[in-house]
Amino acid sequence: MDLDARRKADPQHWNLATSIRVLAMDAVQAANSGHPGMPMGMADVATVLFRNHLKFDASAPNWFDRDRFILSAGHGSMLLYALMYLTGYEQMTLDQIRNFRQWGAITAGHPEYGHADGIETTTGPLGQGIANSVGFAIAEEAMRAEFGDDLCDHRTWVISGDGCLMEGISQEAISLAGAQKLGRLIVLWDNNDITIDGRVSMSDATNQHERFHASGWRVLSCDGHDAADIDRALTEAKNNDGRPTLVDCKTIIGYGAPKKQDTAAAHGSPLGAEEIAVTRSLYGWEHAEFVIPDDILSEWRQIGSRGKTDREAWQQRVDALPEDARDEFARRVSGEVSDKLSPAIAALKEQAIEGNPKIATRKASEMVLEVVNPHLPEMFGGSADLTGSNNTLTPSLGKFGPDNRKGRYIHYGIREHGMAAAMNGIFLHGGFRPYGGTFLTFTDYARGAMRLSALMGIGTIYVMTHDSIGLGEDGPTHQPVEHLAICRATPNTLVMRPCDLVETAEAWEIAIDTDDAPTVLALSRQNLPLLRTESGENLTAKGAYILREASDTPRVVLLASGSEVEVAVKAREALEAEGIATRVVSVPCMELFRDQPEDYRREVLPEGTVRIGIEAAIRQGWDWLLMGEGGSDRTSDFVGMTGFGASAPAERLFKEFGITAEAVADRAKALL
């Protein structure tokens, strides 16, 4: 490697790329924390991408038809922040760069969606970005099919590192992308052969070229420090042949730092003042910390404005649409909820009360989707190979695939984590509201992406059926007992476990109308009776409400969710028959109840009563309802699970584990 020769061969490119490198070195050094090596190694690739290929306008970072750029290797966040500052994103000031990783700065250690326009998704947990990108590419294909390439015609570019490709989720993502022939998805592999522990060869021997090729991808290669070779590869990658593309960019981590380049020492810690000084000299960079000369910054700003002409032409095409089409496109892009949602839900609730069906809430969910999906073209469904069990496919959707980009239902295959991450990408792209199904117990397999849905504050909808031991014979491996508690423990997540068709309809209405938090719909396999007798107000939105009132001043309050609300109602009947005034409170969503005014919570849960929580799951998460809000540990109890389930019919399981009306009534009388 001859830095001087590289510099002299293309001084213009060299100065642009070096400005990224020095900002990364300086910011990490100032923070005394961070990952300088990856931005230094990928600066040449990023410069060529932003300068020659990426369609964007820094003055309008949310322009819908921009190319999406995703930094899957989120530890190299200073690469993205440097690019945003240099190209002129208004929010990304030099002060923000100086305050990298500090309190209150938008330059978090890993890119955080919502901190600044231009950060397309939260990355850091390796593999999430590349998996999100599959959802971005799916959404682009679907929107282009629906609205035409005059309004939607862009690519998804990803920078992925060795670590991203080691994570298991990456295989779910690349195999799904290959099967779907997402030809506008381009992954730039930072092939630097270094992880935190050292050489990749210490822990991995995968031939990535053969792996991607076997998954249906086209594979290209380039010298990641040769601008002309990079440009050649990216130009070829843009020539869509119907396959997603991997570009192997062979790079050197910490490029130019004499003692630390090409070693793990450049990966996750500052280079040190002495190493930075020597590196600056080798770069021929004579400027002080955080100083980018005006001529170089001006050239970067021109790169940042290169897409303005394309954006303005696009806006003219949008403005020329008929008013109705223009308004609908704007609604879809903004994520605004259709005014057709509430009437459809209201009509279904009235129909339910008239028909009094006894059905599983997974079937109730399907009935909701059957009336909602035809009216809401933004609904984009799917399942991780459990379509017939999750009841997520309705006739109006059509199946999305290489031969039908207008389909709104995708078969994700047995890829729970990949599905969840792709749904995040679909939501973030804009234009669709994704929902996807699997069994509640397999939230374990989707946890990383579900957590990021909550962290980003986006409205991904998780349809999680077979929600308790009530699924029966499949046994304890499939029977969730701790999963409701785990989901409820996740901040900014709505966990809704409806008890019948009416509550299921209300839960869906809330989920579709919530764009700043994910929703987990926990739905039963077994049939449940209709327990709601009025269809007016959305009572599920209160989180908990009085379903059956006591005959007199309540002495006992029974609280339950989902299938156990039926148990509570039967226990109330037994207690009332003995003259014990008993109230039943349905608790479809603890998070929404916690948000209610204190007066309402105290009205629902009066002091001085015996309280019993009933749920075919572990107790964790219930104590604030049983002992808080004026309750007491001496007058409260929980009927549920204390361990794992077993293989048997549901009715036998509930009896054997003591989740019965008789057991609840006995507990109440003992506490009285």
mmCIF file of C-alpha atoms in Angstrom, residues 57-360:
data_model
loop_
_atom_site.group_PDB
_atom_site.id
_atom_site.type_symbol
_atom_site.label_atom_id
_atom_site.label_comp_id
_atom_site.label_asym_id
_atom_site.label_seq_id
_atom_site.Cartn_x
_atom_site.Cartn_y
_atom_site.Cartn_z
ATOM 1 C CA ASP A 57 -30.785 15.584 -1.703
ATOM 2 C CA ALA A 58 -29.287 16.636 1.631
ATOM 3 C CA SER A 59 -31.640 19.634 1.783
ATOM 4 C CA ALA A 60 -34.666 17.289 1.664
ATOM 5 C CA PRO A 61 -33.578 14.207 3.589
ATOM 6 C CA ASN A 62 -37.078 12.692 3.697
ATOM 7 C CA TRP A 63 -37.780 12.968 -0.026
ATOM 8 C CA PHE A 64 -39.735 9.793 -0.659
ATOM 9 C CA ASP A 65 -38.015 8.717 -3.882
ATOM 10 C CA ARG A 66 -34.488 8.998 -2.502
ATOM 11 C CA ASP A 67 -32.207 5.995 -2.462
ATOM 12 C CA ARG A 68 -32.071 4.468 0.998
ATOM 13 C CA PHE A 69 -28.609 4.184 2.560
ATOM 14 C CA ILE A 70 -28.356 1.799 5.514
ATOM 15 C CA LEU A 71 -25.234 1.432 7.623
ATOM 16 C CA SER A 72 -25.706 -2.117 8.860
ATOM 17 C CA ALA A 73 -22.234 -2.024 10.427
ATOM 18 C CA GLY A 74 -23.574 0.542 12.875
ATOM 19 C CA HIS A 75 -20.462 0.572 15.055
ATOM 20 C CA GLY A 76 -18.908 2.612 12.224
ATOM 21 C CA SER A 77 -21.467 5.358 12.853
ATOM 22 C CA MET A 78 -18.936 8.131 12.306
ATOM 23 C CA LEU A 79 -18.898 7.171 8.631
ATOM 24 C CA LEU A 80 -22.568 8.097 8.389
ATOM 25 C CA TYR A 81 -22.301 11.180 10.583
ATOM 26 C CA ALA A 82 -19.308 12.469 8.619
ATOM 27 C CA LEU A 83 -21.133 11.956 5.319
ATOM 28 C CA MET A 84 -24.220 13.732 6.635
ATOM 29 C CA TYR A 85 -22.209 16.710 7.877
ATOM 30 C CA LEU A 86 -20.066 16.971 4.781
ATOM 31 C CA THR A 87 -22.966 16.748 2.312
ATOM 32 C CA GLY A 88 -24.986 19.335 4.192
ATOM 33 C CA TYR A 89 -27.712 17.676 6.240
ATOM 34 C CA GLU A 90 -28.957 20.614 8.288
ATOM 35 C CA GLN A 91 -29.194 18.831 11.619
ATOM 36 C CA MET A 92 -25.720 17.297 11.435
ATOM 37 C CA THR A 93 -23.543 20.225 12.446
ATOM 38 C CA LEU A 94 -19.847 20.224 13.252
ATOM 39 C CA ASP A 95 -20.764 20.676 16.912
ATOM 40 C CA GLN A 96 -22.706 17.427 16.757
ATOM 41 C CA ILE A 97 -19.612 15.722 15.349
ATOM 42 C CA ARG A 98 -17.493 17.234 18.121
ATOM 43 C CA ASN A 99 -19.967 15.858 20.686
ATOM 44 C CA PHE A 100 -19.969 12.335 19.314
ATOM 45 C CA ARG A 101 -21.363 9.872 21.870
ATOM 46 C CA GLN A 102 -22.102 12.604 24.402
ATOM 47 C CA TRP A 103 -25.296 13.356 26.325
ATOM 48 C CA GLY A 104 -27.888 15.206 24.261
ATOM 49 C CA ALA A 105 -26.060 14.824 20.954
ATOM 50 C CA ILE A 106 -27.763 13.264 17.927
ATOM 51 C CA THR A 107 -24.487 11.477 17.185
ATOM 52 C CA ALA A 108 -25.105 8.414 19.337
ATOM 53 C CA GLY A 109 -22.576 5.593 19.483
ATOM 54 C CA HIS A 110 -24.650 3.688 16.924
ATOM 55 C CA PRO A 111 -27.050 5.342 14.457
ATOM 56 C CA GLU A 112 -30.442 5.911 16.061
ATOM 57 C CA TYR A 113 -33.546 6.364 13.926
ATOM 58 C CA GLY A 114 -35.295 9.583 14.896
ATOM 59 C CA HIS A 115 -32.170 11.321 16.168
ATOM 60 C CA ALA A 116 -31.558 12.986 12.813
ATOM 61 C CA ASP A 117 -33.070 13.002 9.341
ATOM 62 C CA GLY A 118 -30.898 10.852 7.133
ATOM 63 C CA ILE A 119 -30.615 7.976 9.603
ATOM 64 C CA GLU A 120 -32.915 5.471 7.940
ATOM 65 C CA THR A 121 -32.954 2.872 10.706
ATOM 66 C CA THR A 122 -31.366 2.063 14.056
ATOM 67 C CA THR A 123 -28.366 -0.193 13.614
ATOM 68 C CA GLY A 124 -25.722 -1.525 15.928
ATOM 69 C CA PRO A 125 -26.913 -5.032 16.746
ATOM 70 C CA LEU A 126 -25.094 -6.663 13.866
ATOM 71 C CA GLY A 127 -27.195 -8.070 11.063
ATOM 72 C CA GLN A 128 -30.234 -5.912 11.793
ATOM 73 C CA GLY A 129 -29.440 -3.355 9.101
ATOM 74 C CA ILE A 130 -29.010 -5.868 6.314
ATOM 75 C CA ALA A 131 -32.213 -7.592 7.451
ATOM 76 C CA ASN A 132 -34.070 -4.248 7.583
ATOM 77 C CA SER A 133 -32.842 -3.527 4.070
ATOM 78 C CA VAL A 134 -34.781 -6.498 2.716
ATOM 79 C CA GLY A 135 -37.958 -4.864 4.008
ATOM 80 C CA PHE A 136 -36.981 -1.530 2.441
ATOM 81 C CA ALA A 137 -36.461 -3.285 -0.902
ATOM 82 C CA ILE A 138 -39.755 -5.182 -0.621
ATOM 83 C CA ALA A 139 -41.626 -1.946 0.080
ATOM 84 C CA GLU A 140 -39.944 -0.197 -2.853
ATOM 85 C CA GLU A 141 -40.969 -2.976 -5.234
ATOM 86 C CA ALA A 142 -44.551 -2.940 -3.945
ATOM 87 C CA MET A 143 -44.921 0.847 -4.047
ATOM 88 C CA ARG A 144 -43.457 1.011 -7.558
ATOM 89 C CA ALA A 145 -45.891 -1.654 -8.730
ATOM 90 C CA GLU A 146 -48.804 0.260 -7.235
ATOM 91 C CA PHE A 147 -47.897 3.853 -8.072
ATOM 92 C CA GLY A 148 -45.523 3.488 -11.034
ATOM 93 C CA ASP A 149 -41.850 4.307 -11.442
ATOM 94 C CA ASP A 150 -42.612 7.985 -11.980
ATOM 95 C CA LEU A 151 -43.292 8.163 -8.243
ATOM 96 C CA CYS A 152 -41.211 5.306 -6.859
ATOM 97 C CA ASP A 153 -37.931 4.370 -8.515
ATOM 98 C CA HIS A 154 -35.010 4.006 -6.132
ATOM 99 C CA ARG A 155 -32.486 1.570 -4.711
ATOM 100 C CA THR A 156 -31.514 0.365 -1.273
ATOM 101 C CA TRP A 157 -27.772 0.511 -0.547
ATOM 102 C CA VAL A 158 -26.262 -1.193 2.486
ATOM 103 C CA ILE A 159 -22.809 -1.202 4.029
ATOM 104 C CA SER A 160 -22.348 -4.476 5.864
ATOM 105 C CA GLY A 161 -19.352 -5.770 7.754
ATOM 106 C CA ASP A 162 -17.958 -9.188 8.504
ATOM 107 C CA GLY A 163 -19.864 -9.266 11.791
ATOM 108 C CA CYS A 164 -23.215 -8.613 10.103
ATOM 109 C CA LEU A 165 -22.605 -11.574 7.836
ATOM 110 C CA MET A 166 -21.747 -13.867 10.746
ATOM 111 C CA GLU A 167 -24.979 -13.194 12.623
ATOM 112 C CA GLY A 168 -27.622 -15.812 11.926
ATOM 113 C CA ILE A 169 -30.222 -13.233 10.952
ATOM 114 C CA SER A 170 -28.144 -12.368 7.891
ATOM 115 C CA GLN A 171 -28.804 -15.782 6.365
ATOM 116 C CA GLU A 172 -32.550 -15.366 6.918
ATOM 117 C CA ALA A 173 -32.312 -11.980 5.232
ATOM 118 C CA ILE A 174 -30.201 -12.899 2.222
ATOM 119 C CA SER A 175 -32.112 -16.084 1.456
ATOM 120 C CA LEU A 176 -35.419 -14.169 1.592
ATOM 121 C CA ALA A 177 -34.012 -11.415 -0.642
ATOM 122 C CA GLY A 178 -32.714 -13.948 -3.129
ATOM 123 C CA ALA A 179 -36.015 -15.810 -3.268
ATOM 124 C CA GLN A 180 -37.871 -12.542 -3.800
ATOM 125 C CA LYS A 181 -35.418 -11.396 -6.512
ATOM 126 C CA LEU A 182 -34.970 -7.942 -4.999
ATOM 127 C CA GLY A 183 -32.811 -6.577 -7.792
ATOM 128 C CA ARG A 184 -32.618 -3.041 -6.407
ATOM 129 C CA LEU A 185 -30.964 -4.179 -3.181
ATOM 130 C CA ILE A 186 -27.180 -3.678 -3.199
ATOM 131 C CA VAL A 187 -24.999 -4.702 -0.259
ATOM 132 C CA LEU A 188 -21.465 -3.317 -0.047
ATOM 133 C CA TRP A 189 -19.438 -5.747 2.033
ATOM 134 C CA ASP A 190 -16.652 -4.126 4.028
ATOM 135 C CA ASN A 191 -14.369 -7.110 3.662
ATOM 136 C CA ASN A 192 -11.589 -6.092 6.042
ATOM 137 C CA ASP A 193 -11.127 -9.515 7.690
ATOM 138 C CA ILE A 194 -11.078 -8.057 11.232
ATOM 139 C CA THR A 195 -13.417 -8.409 14.209
ATOM 140 C CA ILE A 196 -12.921 -7.259 17.801
ATOM 141 C CA ASP A 197 -11.147 -10.495 18.696
ATOM 142 C CA GLY A 198 -8.827 -10.425 15.676
ATOM 143 C CA ARG A 199 -8.776 -12.102 12.270
ATOM 144 C CA VAL A 200 -12.080 -13.388 10.935
ATOM 145 C CA SER A 201 -10.342 -16.681 10.224
ATOM 146 C CA MET A 202 -10.137 -17.303 13.970
ATOM 147 C CA SER A 203 -13.881 -17.957 14.070
ATOM 148 C CA ASP A 204 -15.230 -18.242 10.528
ATOM 149 C CA ALA A 205 -14.318 -20.004 7.303
ATOM 150 C CA THR A 206 -17.373 -19.145 5.215
ATOM 151 C CA ASN A 207 -16.901 -18.492 1.517
ATOM 152 C CA GLN A 208 -19.215 -15.487 1.333
ATOM 153 C CA HIS A 209 -19.197 -15.386 -2.471
ATOM 154 C CA GLU A 210 -20.485 -18.938 -2.711
ATOM 155 C CA ARG A 211 -22.931 -18.359 0.145
ATOM 156 C CA PHE A 212 -24.547 -15.349 -1.519
ATOM 157 C CA HIS A 213 -24.496 -16.964 -4.936
ATOM 158 C CA ALA A 214 -26.226 -20.044 -3.535
ATOM 159 C CA SER A 215 -28.893 -17.768 -2.024
ATOM 160 C CA GLY A 216 -29.733 -16.244 -5.400
ATOM 161 C CA TRP A 217 -27.494 -13.171 -5.386
ATOM 162 C CA ARG A 218 -25.133 -11.725 -7.958
ATOM 163 C CA VAL A 219 -21.611 -11.254 -6.551
ATOM 164 C CA LEU A 220 -19.176 -8.541 -7.666
ATOM 165 C CA SER A 221 -15.792 -7.471 -6.299
ATOM 166 C CA CYS A 222 -13.590 -4.392 -6.176
ATOM 167 C CA ASP A 223 -10.517 -2.908 -4.554
ATOM 168 C CA GLY A 224 -12.113 -0.868 -1.787
ATOM 169 C CA HIS A 225 -9.383 1.773 -1.946
ATOM 170 C CA ASP A 226 -9.303 2.279 -5.727
ATOM 171 C CA ALA A 227 -11.903 4.875 -6.671
ATOM 172 C CA ALA A 228 -12.052 3.837 -10.326
ATOM 173 C CA ASP A 229 -12.493 0.175 -9.469
ATOM 174 C CA ILE A 230 -15.165 0.985 -6.888
ATOM 175 C CA ASP A 231 -17.010 3.076 -9.457
ATOM 176 C CA ARG A 232 -16.860 0.256 -11.969
ATOM 177 C CA ALA A 233 -18.357 -2.223 -9.501
ATOM 178 C CA LEU A 234 -21.127 0.120 -8.324
ATOM 179 C CA THR A 235 -22.035 0.975 -11.905
ATOM 180 C CA GLU A 236 -22.345 -2.711 -12.690
ATOM 181 C CA ALA A 237 -24.350 -3.299 -9.510
ATOM 182 C CA LYS A 238 -26.930 -0.746 -10.665
ATOM 183 C CA ASN A 239 -27.543 -2.730 -13.854
ATOM 184 C CA ASN A 240 -30.400 -4.746 -12.401
ATOM 185 C CA ASP A 241 -30.411 -8.339 -13.619
ATOM 186 C CA GLY A 242 -33.227 -9.412 -11.306
ATOM 187 C CA ARG A 243 -30.999 -10.508 -8.435
ATOM 188 C CA PRO A 244 -29.886 -8.617 -5.345
ATOM 189 C CA THR A 245 -26.194 -7.786 -5.502
ATOM 190 C CA LEU A 246 -23.293 -8.216 -3.110
ATOM 191 C CA VAL A 247 -20.232 -6.076 -3.847
ATOM 192 C CA ASP A 248 -17.153 -7.426 -2.095
ATOM 193 C CA CYS A 249 -15.147 -4.303 -1.232
ATOM 194 C CA LYS A 250 -11.707 -5.452 -0.095
ATOM 195 C CA THR A 251 -10.576 -2.868 2.432
ATOM 196 C CA ILE A 252 -8.052 -2.283 5.187
ATOM 197 C CA ILE A 253 -9.482 -1.367 8.564
ATOM 198 C CA GLY A 254 -7.933 1.821 9.971
ATOM 199 C CA TYR A 255 -6.559 2.605 6.514
ATOM 200 C CA GLY A 256 -3.359 4.662 6.790
ATOM 201 C CA ALA A 257 -2.760 4.383 10.542
ATOM 202 C CA PRO A 258 0.756 2.866 10.485
ATOM 203 C CA LYS A 259 0.701 0.876 13.731
ATOM 204 C CA LYS A 260 -2.965 -0.055 13.971
ATOM 205 C CA GLN A 261 -4.281 -0.515 10.430
ATOM 206 C CA ASP A 262 -5.278 -4.062 9.501
ATOM 207 C CA THR A 263 -5.466 -5.050 13.179
ATOM 208 C CA ALA A 264 -8.158 -5.367 15.825
ATOM 209 C CA ALA A 265 -6.599 -2.358 17.555
ATOM 210 C CA ALA A 266 -8.234 -0.113 14.942
ATOM 211 C CA HIS A 267 -11.673 -1.609 15.475
ATOM 212 C CA GLY A 268 -13.199 -0.475 18.738
ATOM 213 C CA SER A 269 -11.047 2.124 20.470
ATOM 214 C CA PRO A 270 -9.452 5.518 19.773
ATOM 215 C CA LEU A 271 -6.222 5.481 17.806
ATOM 216 C CA GLY A 272 -4.453 7.765 20.271
ATOM 217 C CA ALA A 273 -3.059 11.253 19.729
ATOM 218 C CA GLU A 274 0.353 10.072 18.570
ATOM 219 C CA GLU A 275 -1.029 7.612 15.999
ATOM 220 C CA ILE A 276 -3.477 10.224 14.713
ATOM 221 C CA ALA A 277 -0.698 12.788 14.253
ATOM 222 C CA VAL A 278 1.406 10.352 12.243
ATOM 223 C CA THR A 279 -1.592 9.269 10.190
ATOM 224 C CA ARG A 280 -2.440 12.883 9.374
ATOM 225 C CA SER A 281 1.057 13.380 8.121
ATOM 226 C CA LEU A 282 0.895 10.268 5.965
ATOM 227 C CA TYR A 283 -2.409 11.482 4.548
ATOM 228 C CA GLY A 284 -0.825 14.830 3.712
ATOM 229 C CA TRP A 285 -3.558 16.443 5.807
ATOM 230 C CA GLU A 286 -2.211 19.575 7.458
ATOM 231 C CA HIS A 287 -5.403 20.871 9.053
ATOM 232 C CA ALA A 288 -6.317 20.979 12.730
ATOM 233 C CA GLU A 289 -8.821 18.722 14.481
ATOM 234 C CA PHE A 290 -12.358 18.903 13.066
ATOM 235 C CA VAL A 291 -11.275 21.379 10.383
ATOM 236 C CA ILE A 292 -12.391 20.681 6.817
ATOM 237 C CA PRO A 293 -10.994 23.234 4.340
ATOM 238 C CA ASP A 294 -13.589 25.363 2.570
ATOM 239 C CA ASP A 295 -12.785 24.054 -0.900
ATOM 240 C CA ILE A 296 -13.224 20.418 0.152
ATOM 241 C CA LEU A 297 -16.367 21.168 2.151
ATOM 242 C CA SER A 298 -17.771 23.110 -0.795
ATOM 243 C CA GLU A 299 -17.241 20.138 -3.078
ATOM 244 C CA TRP A 300 -18.978 17.855 -0.602
ATOM 245 C CA ARG A 301 -21.907 20.282 -0.385
ATOM 246 C CA GLN A 302 -22.211 20.174 -4.179
ATOM 247 C CA ILE A 303 -22.416 16.385 -3.919
ATOM 248 C CA GLY A 304 -25.153 16.823 -1.310
ATOM 249 C CA SER A 305 -27.199 18.999 -3.664
ATOM 250 C CA ARG A 306 -26.652 16.837 -6.752
ATOM 251 C CA GLY A 307 -30.085 15.203 -6.386
ATOM 252 C CA LYS A 308 -32.036 18.459 -6.175
ATOM 253 C CA THR A 309 -32.910 18.429 -9.865
ATOM 254 C CA ASP A 310 -34.237 14.869 -9.655
ATOM 255 C CA ARG A 311 -36.232 15.720 -6.556
ATOM 256 C CA GLU A 312 -37.817 18.788 -8.126
ATOM 257 C CA ALA A 313 -38.733 16.841 -11.260
ATOM 258 C CA TRP A 314 -40.276 14.154 -9.062
ATOM 259 C CA GLN A 315 -42.272 16.755 -7.146
ATOM 260 C CA GLN A 316 -43.614 18.140 -10.410
ATOM 261 C CA ARG A 317 -44.826 14.667 -11.343
ATOM 262 C CA VAL A 318 -46.537 14.332 -7.974
ATOM 263 C CA ASP A 319 -48.145 17.772 -8.306
ATOM 264 C CA ALA A 320 -49.444 16.854 -11.754
ATOM 265 C CA LEU A 321 -51.462 13.900 -10.407
ATOM 266 C CA PRO A 322 -55.246 14.193 -10.187
ATOM 267 C CA GLU A 323 -56.233 15.542 -6.780
ATOM 268 C CA ASP A 324 -57.612 12.264 -5.439
ATOM 269 C CA ALA A 325 -54.539 10.301 -6.526
ATOM 270 C CA ARG A 326 -52.204 12.961 -5.147
ATOM 271 C CA ASP A 327 -53.986 13.004 -1.788
ATOM 272 C CA GLU A 328 -53.933 9.213 -1.508
ATOM 273 C CA PHE A 329 -50.224 9.056 -2.379
ATOM 274 C CA ALA A 330 -49.507 11.730 0.230
ATOM 275 C CA ARG A 331 -51.539 9.816 2.821
ATOM 276 C CA ARG A 332 -49.694 6.617 2.108
ATOM 277 C CA VAL A 333 -46.273 8.226 2.251
ATOM 278 C CA SER A 334 -47.076 10.079 5.489
ATOM 279 C CA GLY A 335 -48.564 7.014 7.172
ATOM 280 C CA GLU A 336 -51.825 8.787 7.966
ATOM 281 C CA VAL A 337 -54.569 6.354 9.003
ATOM 282 C CA SER A 338 -57.482 6.011 6.613
ATOM 283 C CA ASP A 339 -60.822 7.396 7.756
ATOM 284 C CA LYS A 340 -62.324 4.088 6.614
ATOM 285 C CA LEU A 341 -60.789 2.194 9.546
ATOM 286 C CA SER A 342 -63.106 3.189 12.395
ATOM 287 C CA PRO A 343 -66.395 2.610 10.513
ATOM 288 C CA ALA A 344 -65.210 -0.861 9.441
ATOM 289 C CA ILE A 345 -64.314 -1.773 13.033
ATOM 290 C CA ALA A 346 -67.585 -0.375 14.404
ATOM 291 C CA ALA A 347 -69.642 -2.372 11.922
ATOM 292 C CA LEU A 348 -67.792 -5.584 12.784
ATOM 293 C CA LYS A 349 -68.345 -5.048 16.517
ATOM 294 C CA GLU A 350 -72.078 -4.623 16.002
ATOM 295 C CA GLN A 351 -72.155 -7.726 13.815
ATOM 296 C CA ALA A 352 -70.291 -9.673 16.511
ATOM 297 C CA ILE A 353 -72.743 -8.760 19.249
ATOM 298 C CA GLU A 354 -75.675 -9.725 17.049
ATOM 299 C CA GLY A 355 -74.099 -13.040 16.021
ATOM 300 C CA ASN A 356 -72.574 -13.977 19.407
ATOM 301 C CA PRO A 357 -69.819 -16.166 17.891
ATOM 302 C CA LYS A 358 -67.663 -18.542 19.904
ATOM 303 C CA ILE A 359 -64.337 -18.424 18.081
ATOM 304 C CA ALA A 360 -60.624 -18.305 18.766
#
